[in-house]
Amino acid sequence: MSSASSRRILLGISGGIAAYKSAQLARLLKQNGHQVRVVMTQGAQAFITPLTLQALTGEAVRTSLLDPEAEAGMGHIELARWADTILIAPATADLMARLAHGHADDLLTTLCLASPAQKIMAPAMNQAMWAQPATARNAQQLRQDGWQLLGPDSGEQACGDIGPGRMLEPEAIFSVLHQRVVLAETSAHKQHIVITAGPTREPLDPVRYLSNHSSGKMGYALATAALELGAKVTLISGPVSLPTPTGAHRVEVETAVEMANAAEQFASEADVFIGCAAVADYRAEAPAEHKLKKRAGEDGLTLRLIKNPDIIAAIAQRPRGQNRPYMVGFAAETRDLEDYARDKLTRKNLDMVVANDVSLTGLGFGVDNNAALLLWRDSTGKESRQELPPQPKIELARTILHQALIQQTISKN
Ligand code: C5P
């Protein structure tokens, strides 16, 4: 397996009889080239020993939040950041309840709360417990919070009952993980990802223009992350002082109209379109042919501005299946982040919006770090969200791309 598709998986095991199957799951993940670190709840240790998992993964197994020795090795926040996927198998009814309510009362729940990773769980419990309205509510809440629930399976249970609640077999969990997470990325090899980046410049005369503070760093980080996955990348870039990521096809533009023309052209052959550019909303209706002169006796200058085309909205209006890529937009806001992002998702007919609060110091425009909220809708219109804490733009770019490719794959199937 290539390093691009090798994942850093935090395998969480909670206290159900299915915990013994997690040893096989850990083995499958390791055999397929993934890095695996195991965290066990106290209950899990009644069913299987940490030593078993340590022997299978070659890594010390973490069991406690307040363990000075383990924390000295890799602190829990570090571990939360290390993981790109959290896979909990089995997930008991109790663990689901605690996660659904945002508890952080042991190591595993704390890691889930602290980590921006992709989150997957395989519930396992007695069929009557699974059928309880409380469990159904928690499962629904977890799905809304971005968790993917695999199973449970139906059949004979350890307690003798028959019904839904069995944990999916390790092979089935592995194969879904492989399909959803790994193939979504490896299929990037065949994908063409078009990214707009940087500001636009709208001329007022031959020497002056309207523009904004966009550095292009986020768009260029997305291009780099897409190239890491082996995608074909077209980077439609406004004027920035960044080197072209090796392997990207960079199309240089100045104005919004030039960017719109390039985007319309390349979007037709794209699988994913990411509008990261800070496009100027308005341009001068009639840029002066010669440098504007200060006029004696006049203490003001009136410029008439007209609206620029909304590049991303125009492409997103194309009928699905007809040259319409999976559309990811950005929303840079200074207040009411989530409301504006949701509005943009609907109004511009986007598939996913990456919203970031540009009023926060040290994040957003021009700097290397960013935080974001991802909002997306599936083909049935159901909304999901993922909060991405402050982190380097390249890390954020990898997570955004990862989620976009997964959702694009799901939307096609
Ligand atoms: O409407 P607003 O500018 O906040 O929307 C931001 C999103 O729309 C970004 O993805 C940006 O690249 C895109 N956009 C565009 N064309 C415009 C304005 C914004 O593609 N004229």
PDB file of N, CA and C in Angstrom, residues 285-326:
ATOM      1  N   GLU A 285     -16.699  49.857 -13.615  1.00  0.00           N
ATOM      2  CA  GLU A 285     -17.500  49.675 -14.834  1.00  0.00           C
ATOM      3  C   GLU A 285     -16.676  50.034 -16.064  1.00  0.00           C
ATOM      4  N   ALA A 286     -15.897  51.112 -15.939  1.00  0.00           N
ATOM      5  CA  ALA A 286     -15.105  51.535 -17.091  1.00  0.00           C
ATOM      6  C   ALA A 286     -13.723  51.967 -16.602  1.00  0.00           C
ATOM      7  N   PRO A 287     -12.762  51.024 -16.503  1.00  0.00           N
ATOM      8  CA  PRO A 287     -11.417  51.412 -16.062  1.00  0.00           C
ATOM      9  C   PRO A 287     -10.862  52.497 -17.008  1.00  0.00           C
ATOM     10  N   ALA A 288     -10.198  53.481 -16.410  1.00  0.00           N
ATOM     11  CA  ALA A 288      -9.679  54.580 -17.242  1.00  0.00           C
ATOM     12  C   ALA A 288      -8.548  54.082 -18.137  1.00  0.00           C
ATOM     13  N   GLU A 289      -8.506  54.600 -19.332  1.00  0.00           N
ATOM     14  CA  GLU A 289      -7.476  54.162 -20.285  1.00  0.00           C
ATOM     15  C   GLU A 289      -6.102  54.699 -19.869  1.00  0.00           C
ATOM     16  N   HIS A 290      -6.126  55.906 -19.287  1.00  0.00           N
ATOM     17  CA  HIS A 290      -4.869  56.521 -18.822  1.00  0.00           C
ATOM     18  C   HIS A 290      -4.965  56.779 -17.323  1.00  0.00           C
ATOM     19  N   LYS A 291      -3.806  56.968 -16.719  1.00  0.00           N
ATOM     20  CA  LYS A 291      -3.759  57.164 -15.276  1.00  0.00           C
ATOM     21  C   LYS A 291      -4.692  58.309 -14.839  1.00  0.00           C
ATOM     22  N   LEU A 292      -5.518  58.010 -13.826  1.00  0.00           N
ATOM     23  CA  LEU A 292      -6.443  59.040 -13.334  1.00  0.00           C
ATOM     24  C   LEU A 292      -5.635  60.144 -12.662  1.00  0.00           C
ATOM     25  N   LYS A 293      -5.978  61.372 -12.980  1.00  0.00           N
ATOM     26  CA  LYS A 293      -5.249  62.507 -12.410  1.00  0.00           C
ATOM     27  C   LYS A 293      -6.075  63.154 -11.305  1.00  0.00           C
ATOM     28  N   LYS A 294      -5.339  63.674 -10.327  1.00  0.00           N
ATOM     29  CA  LYS A 294      -6.021  64.447  -9.290  1.00  0.00           C
ATOM     30  C   LYS A 294      -6.594  65.688  -9.949  1.00  0.00           C
ATOM     31  N   ARG A 295      -7.865  65.950  -9.685  1.00  0.00           N
ATOM     32  CA  ARG A 295      -8.430  67.134 -10.329  1.00  0.00           C
ATOM     33  C   ARG A 295      -8.459  68.304  -9.359  1.00  0.00           C
ATOM     34  N   ALA A 296      -7.842  69.409  -9.785  1.00  0.00           N
ATOM     35  CA  ALA A 296      -7.813  70.610  -8.931  1.00  0.00           C
ATOM     36  C   ALA A 296      -9.244  71.074  -8.699  1.00  0.00           C
ATOM     37  N   GLY A 297      -9.520  71.434  -7.473  1.00  0.00           N
ATOM     38  CA  GLY A 297     -10.847  71.987  -7.169  1.00  0.00           C
ATOM     39  C   GLY A 297     -11.886  70.920  -6.859  1.00  0.00           C
ATOM     40  N   GLU A 298     -11.579  69.661  -7.029  1.00  0.00           N
ATOM     41  CA  GLU A 298     -12.547  68.599  -6.692  1.00  0.00           C
ATOM     42  C   GLU A 298     -12.016  67.794  -5.515  1.00  0.00           C
ATOM     43  N   ASP A 299     -12.808  67.668  -4.449  1.00  0.00           N
ATOM     44  CA  ASP A 299     -12.288  66.957  -3.280  1.00  0.00           C
ATOM     45  C   ASP A 299     -12.779  65.519  -3.203  1.00  0.00           C
ATOM     46  N   GLY A 300     -13.309  65.022  -4.278  1.00  0.00           N
ATOM     47  CA  GLY A 300     -13.736  63.613  -4.274  1.00  0.00           C
ATOM     48  C   GLY A 300     -13.654  63.018  -5.671  1.00  0.00           C
ATOM     49  N   LEU A 301     -13.781  61.703  -5.718  1.00  0.00           N
ATOM     50  CA  LEU A 301     -13.786  61.022  -7.025  1.00  0.00           C
ATOM     51  C   LEU A 301     -14.863  59.950  -6.949  1.00  0.00           C
ATOM     52  N   THR A 302     -15.732  59.909  -7.893  1.00  0.00           N
ATOM     53  CA  THR A 302     -16.783  58.893  -7.882  1.00  0.00           C
ATOM     54  C   THR A 302     -16.458  57.827  -8.908  1.00  0.00           C
ATOM     55  N   LEU A 303     -16.427  56.580  -8.417  1.00  0.00           N
ATOM     56  CA  LEU A 303     -16.175  55.458  -9.327  1.00  0.00           C
ATOM     57  C   LEU A 303     -17.451  54.644  -9.381  1.00  0.00           C
ATOM     58  N   ARG A 304     -17.867  54.238 -10.537  1.00  0.00           N
ATOM     59  CA  ARG A 304     -19.030  53.347 -10.566  1.00  0.00           C
ATOM     60  C   ARG A 304     -18.532  51.906 -10.684  1.00  0.00           C
ATOM     61  N   LEU A 305     -18.975  51.091  -9.715  1.00  0.00           N
ATOM     62  CA  LEU A 305     -18.563  49.680  -9.702  1.00  0.00           C
ATOM     63  C   LEU A 305     -19.731  48.814 -10.153  1.00  0.00           C
ATOM     64  N   ILE A 306     -19.404  47.762 -10.857  1.00  0.00           N
ATOM     65  CA  ILE A 306     -20.452  46.803 -11.230  1.00  0.00           C
ATOM     66  C   ILE A 306     -20.071  45.423 -10.696  1.00  0.00           C
ATOM     67  N   LYS A 307     -21.073  44.585 -10.573  1.00  0.00           N
ATOM     68  CA  LYS A 307     -20.865  43.270  -9.968  1.00  0.00           C
ATOM     69  C   LYS A 307     -20.032  42.361 -10.847  1.00  0.00           C
ATOM     70  N   ASN A 308     -19.134  41.615 -10.221  1.00  0.00           N
ATOM     71  CA  ASN A 308     -18.401  40.572 -10.940  1.00  0.00           C
ATOM     72  C   ASN A 308     -19.253  39.305 -11.014  1.00  0.00           C
ATOM     73  N   PRO A 309     -18.953  38.429 -11.957  1.00  0.00           N
ATOM     74  CA  PRO A 309     -19.685  37.153 -11.987  1.00  0.00           C
ATOM     75  C   PRO A 309     -19.355  36.340 -10.743  1.00  0.00           C
ATOM     76  N   ASP A 310     -20.326  35.596 -10.218  1.00  0.00           N
ATOM     77  CA  ASP A 310     -20.041  34.671  -9.116  1.00  0.00           C
ATOM     78  C   ASP A 310     -19.585  33.367  -9.756  1.00  0.00           C
ATOM     79  N   ILE A 311     -18.287  33.149  -9.716  1.00  0.00           N
ATOM     80  CA  ILE A 311     -17.670  32.056 -10.466  1.00  0.00           C
ATOM     81  C   ILE A 311     -18.203  30.710 -10.003  1.00  0.00           C
ATOM     82  N   ILE A 312     -18.135  30.495  -8.712  1.00  0.00           N
ATOM     83  CA  ILE A 312     -18.487  29.177  -8.178  1.00  0.00           C
ATOM     84  C   ILE A 312     -19.989  28.901  -8.331  1.00  0.00           C
ATOM     85  N   ALA A 313     -20.803  29.924  -8.114  1.00  0.00           N
ATOM     86  CA  ALA A 313     -22.256  29.735  -8.212  1.00  0.00           C
ATOM     87  C   ALA A 313     -22.650  29.382  -9.642  1.00  0.00           C
ATOM     88  N   ALA A 314     -21.994  30.009 -10.608  1.00  0.00           N
ATOM     89  CA  ALA A 314     -22.342  29.739 -12.017  1.00  0.00           C
ATOM     90  C   ALA A 314     -22.060  28.279 -12.373  1.00  0.00           C
ATOM     91  N   ILE A 315     -20.914  27.777 -11.911  1.00  0.00           N
ATOM     92  CA  ILE A 315     -20.559  26.384 -12.246  1.00  0.00           C
ATOM     93  C   ILE A 315     -21.470  25.418 -11.473  1.00  0.00           C
ATOM     94  N   ALA A 316     -21.776  25.779 -10.223  1.00  0.00           N
ATOM     95  CA  ALA A 316     -22.616  24.892  -9.395  1.00  0.00           C
ATOM     96  C   ALA A 316     -24.043  24.800  -9.914  1.00  0.00           C
ATOM     97  N   GLN A 317     -24.459  25.778 -10.752  1.00  0.00           N
ATOM     98  CA  GLN A 317     -25.827  25.731 -11.310  1.00  0.00           C
ATOM     99  C   GLN A 317     -25.961  24.706 -12.422  1.00  0.00           C
ATOM    100  N   ARG A 318     -24.831  24.219 -12.928  1.00  0.00           N
ATOM    101  CA  ARG A 318     -24.921  23.240 -14.023  1.00  0.00           C
ATOM    102  C   ARG A 318     -25.691  22.011 -13.537  1.00  0.00           C
ATOM    103  N   PRO A 319     -26.485  21.390 -14.424  1.00  0.00           N
ATOM    104  CA  PRO A 319     -27.220  20.205 -13.988  1.00  0.00           C
ATOM    105  C   PRO A 319     -26.257  19.101 -13.559  1.00  0.00           C
ATOM    106  N   ARG A 320     -26.611  18.386 -12.482  1.00  0.00           N
ATOM    107  CA  ARG A 320     -25.741  17.317 -11.992  1.00  0.00           C
ATOM    108  C   ARG A 320     -25.533  16.279 -13.083  1.00  0.00           C
ATOM    109  N   GLY A 321     -24.303  15.817 -13.176  1.00  0.00           N
ATOM    110  CA  GLY A 321     -23.997  14.797 -14.180  1.00  0.00           C
ATOM    111  C   GLY A 321     -23.641  15.396 -15.529  1.00  0.00           C
ATOM    112  N   GLN A 322     -23.798  16.717 -15.668  1.00  0.00           N
ATOM    113  CA  GLN A 322     -23.449  17.344 -16.952  1.00  0.00           C
ATOM    114  C   GLN A 322     -22.346  18.366 -16.732  1.00  0.00           C
ATOM    115  N   ASN A 323     -21.108  17.878 -16.763  1.00  0.00           N
ATOM    116  CA  ASN A 323     -19.949  18.754 -16.559  1.00  0.00           C
ATOM    117  C   ASN A 323     -19.998  19.504 -15.237  1.00  0.00           C
ATOM    118  N   ARG A 324     -20.733  18.930 -14.258  1.00  0.00           N
ATOM    119  CA  ARG A 324     -20.759  19.606 -12.958  1.00  0.00           C
ATOM    120  C   ARG A 324     -19.893  18.833 -11.970  1.00  0.00           C
ATOM    121  N   PRO A 325     -18.727  19.422 -11.612  1.00  0.00           N
ATOM    122  CA  PRO A 325     -17.871  18.747 -10.626  1.00  0.00           C
ATOM    123  C   PRO A 325     -18.506  18.800  -9.233  1.00  0.00           C
ATOM    124  N   TYR A 326     -17.922  18.066  -8.286  1.00  0.00           N
ATOM    125  CA  TYR A 326     -18.298  18.200  -6.872  1.00  0.00           C
ATOM    126  C   TYR A 326     -17.800  19.579  -6.446  1.00  0.00           C
TER     127      TYR A 326
END
